[in-house]
Amino acid sequence: MKKIVLASLISLLVGTLPACSTNLSSSHPHSHRTADSTQTKPGFHNGVFSNRQGTIVIKNVATIVTNDPSTTQKLCAVIFRGTFTNKTASKTQAADFFQKYLEAYPLPKSQHQKLISSNLEAQSPYDSEIAAAHISTAPHKTTHFAVAFPLKKLYSHYELVPLTTQRQHLQAGVFKAKKTPLTNSAATGTTPTTTAKSSNSSQSTSKNVLHLTIDQKKQINADFLNWAAERATVEHMAVSDWYFDHGSAGLGDWYANTPDGQVQVQNQNQPGAAAFKIHAVGGCIFYKSKDGQIGKQNLYKGSFADNYSISLDDGQPVSKYLLGDNGVVYELKTGNGSSVSSSTGFGQYDDNGQLGNYQPDQNFEISADQAAQNELQKLLTPYQ
């Protein structure tokens, strides 16, 4: 009798115990849903879209009205400008990545219509960037590009919709347009543009481009270097005018990418000075010296093959300053563990003066160093 009662009691207790396996399995979906609800939706965020193949950063969206060379009519276009980073092991064109993973639309939604890209066969200040979109970007490199879409009329807002490989729409990026005058509009035959910039883009303080002789450029650069030497000493850094150099190379011009366009750094007449709206007056490089030296230093030591390796500590911050003849100081911040050489930040046109495969590995930005901007303006004043 006791055995029967005990067995019944055990059976009753087992029946009232929680079913662990059932509760655990039912708790997983709840936890998973909670985690998913807090995750950021894939797609555009702050002007950036990235997947396993590459990363697109939209820095500037411009609309232009220009002349169509094939007709007498006006041509409207929206141009998405930015950088493309190739994350694959093979060469990839920015235009191909853009076409495969992004769709462009004018807004508002009531006028929703997918835009079709074009090479924009009309004179515009973005021709070199549009051409660059169709040049292969080397693996794990970043290049500037632009993709143009012809329009029947201009809109105030534009949307980029990222796609998965299954053509599913992800979170879109929306860009609001603001009207700004077009630089060199008389030369390009275009009318003022409408420009939409992401929050992290820089506003240029560009002045009129000056036509300086080689001797004038040397004097301005020497004076700027003397100013920079005092600045470097105070900040316990070294500075040198050896900001740019290269070994054996082709016949094309050397240049740097900036938010204001390409800056010609070395003229070899391929394509020549007239092809660039901005030209380098000179430049310098701020760095931490391995031997602790500060102020103005001779960075060129040993052989060219040694380059910066003897004196410059690339584990510390490095800044290259590029002085434009438009009165703007451009800056490339690098180092901090990244390898730096005299050709870092610069690219070269091919032997026929066309945008080739040797493109800048990094891009200059408009320097936030207002003291440097003021110093360059002061040095250029006598030549204005």
PDB file of N, CA and C in Angstrom, residues 10 15 81 117 124-125 132 147 162 185 203 207 224 231 246 294 296 304 309 311 330:
ATOM      1  N   ILE A  10       4.925  10.482  -6.495  1.00  0.00           N
ATOM      2  CA  ILE A  10       5.995  10.813  -7.448  1.00  0.00           C
ATOM      3  C   ILE A  10       5.407  11.207  -8.794  1.00  0.00           C
ATOM      4  N   GLY A  15       4.245  15.457 -12.679  1.00  0.00           N
ATOM      5  CA  GLY A  15       3.263  16.147 -13.512  1.00  0.00           C
ATOM      6  C   GLY A  15       3.222  17.636 -13.256  1.00  0.00           C
ATOM      7  N   ARG A  81      28.272  61.480 -56.098  1.00  0.00           N
ATOM      8  CA  ARG A  81      29.732  61.501 -56.002  1.00  0.00           C
ATOM      9  C   ARG A  81      30.173  60.940 -54.656  1.00  0.00           C
ATOM     10  N   SER A 117      21.344  55.157 -65.277  1.00  0.00           N
ATOM     11  CA  SER A 117      22.631  55.854 -65.297  1.00  0.00           C
ATOM     12  C   SER A 117      23.102  56.098 -66.724  1.00  0.00           C
ATOM     13  N   SER A 124      30.993  68.753 -68.172  1.00  0.00           N
ATOM     14  CA  SER A 124      30.645  69.018 -66.783  1.00  0.00           C
ATOM     15  C   SER A 124      31.916  68.981 -65.951  1.00  0.00           C
ATOM     16  N   PRO A 125      31.901  69.580 -64.765  1.00  0.00           N
ATOM     17  CA  PRO A 125      33.103  69.560 -63.919  1.00  0.00           C
ATOM     18  C   PRO A 125      33.370  68.204 -63.290  1.00  0.00           C
ATOM     19  N   ALA A 132      36.266  57.855 -63.935  1.00  0.00           N
ATOM     20  CA  ALA A 132      36.927  57.003 -62.939  1.00  0.00           C
ATOM     21  C   ALA A 132      36.033  55.861 -62.482  1.00  0.00           C
ATOM     22  N   VAL A 147      28.606  58.843 -60.491  1.00  0.00           N
ATOM     23  CA  VAL A 147      27.653  58.180 -61.381  1.00  0.00           C
ATOM     24  C   VAL A 147      26.553  59.181 -61.704  1.00  0.00           C
ATOM     25  N   PRO A 162      19.646  50.495 -51.521  1.00  0.00           N
ATOM     26  CA  PRO A 162      20.552  49.348 -51.646  1.00  0.00           C
ATOM     27  C   PRO A 162      19.773  48.059 -51.887  1.00  0.00           C
ATOM     28  N   SER A 185      31.707  77.985 -63.985  1.00  0.00           N
ATOM     29  CA  SER A 185      30.557  77.734 -64.843  1.00  0.00           C
ATOM     30  C   SER A 185      30.767  78.294 -66.240  1.00  0.00           C
ATOM     31  N   GLN A 203      33.083  72.184 -46.368  1.00  0.00           N
ATOM     32  CA  GLN A 203      32.812  73.307 -47.243  1.00  0.00           C
ATOM     33  C   GLN A 203      34.131  73.948 -47.642  1.00  0.00           C
ATOM     34  N   LYS A 207      39.274  80.256 -53.231  1.00  0.00           N
ATOM     35  CA  LYS A 207      39.284  81.561 -53.862  1.00  0.00           C
ATOM     36  C   LYS A 207      39.582  81.375 -55.346  1.00  0.00           C
ATOM     37  N   PHE A 224      55.836  79.061 -46.082  1.00  0.00           N
ATOM     38  CA  PHE A 224      54.857  78.245 -45.354  1.00  0.00           C
ATOM     39  C   PHE A 224      55.576  77.207 -44.494  1.00  0.00           C
ATOM     40  N   ARG A 231      55.251  75.825 -35.751  1.00  0.00           N
ATOM     41  CA  ARG A 231      54.073  75.100 -35.273  1.00  0.00           C
ATOM     42  C   ARG A 231      54.465  73.692 -34.812  1.00  0.00           C
ATOM     43  N   HIS A 246      58.188  60.324 -56.137  1.00  0.00           N
ATOM     44  CA  HIS A 246      57.925  58.992 -56.685  1.00  0.00           C
ATOM     45  C   HIS A 246      59.178  58.481 -57.375  1.00  0.00           C
ATOM     46  N   ILE A 294      62.535  67.479 -33.546  1.00  0.00           N
ATOM     47  CA  ILE A 294      61.328  68.280 -33.758  1.00  0.00           C
ATOM     48  C   ILE A 294      61.661  69.477 -34.639  1.00  0.00           C
ATOM     49  N   LYS A 296      61.705  71.771 -38.204  1.00  0.00           N
ATOM     50  CA  LYS A 296      62.007  71.479 -39.612  1.00  0.00           C
ATOM     51  C   LYS A 296      63.137  70.464 -39.722  1.00  0.00           C
ATOM     52  N   PHE A 304      66.217  56.605 -51.901  1.00  0.00           N
ATOM     53  CA  PHE A 304      64.786  56.776 -52.154  1.00  0.00           C
ATOM     54  C   PHE A 304      64.019  55.519 -51.764  1.00  0.00           C
ATOM     55  N   SER A 309      61.032  55.399 -44.133  1.00  0.00           N
ATOM     56  CA  SER A 309      61.199  54.366 -43.107  1.00  0.00           C
ATOM     57  C   SER A 309      62.300  54.671 -42.097  1.00  0.00           C
ATOM     58  N   SER A 311      63.261  57.702 -40.754  1.00  0.00           N
ATOM     59  CA  SER A 311      62.995  58.741 -39.752  1.00  0.00           C
ATOM     60  C   SER A 311      61.557  58.820 -39.267  1.00  0.00           C
ATOM     61  N   TYR A 330      44.737  71.599 -48.248  1.00  0.00           N
ATOM     62  CA  TYR A 330      44.124  70.273 -48.162  1.00  0.00           C
ATOM     63  C   TYR A 330      45.000  69.398 -47.270  1.00  0.00           C
TER      64      TYR A 330
END
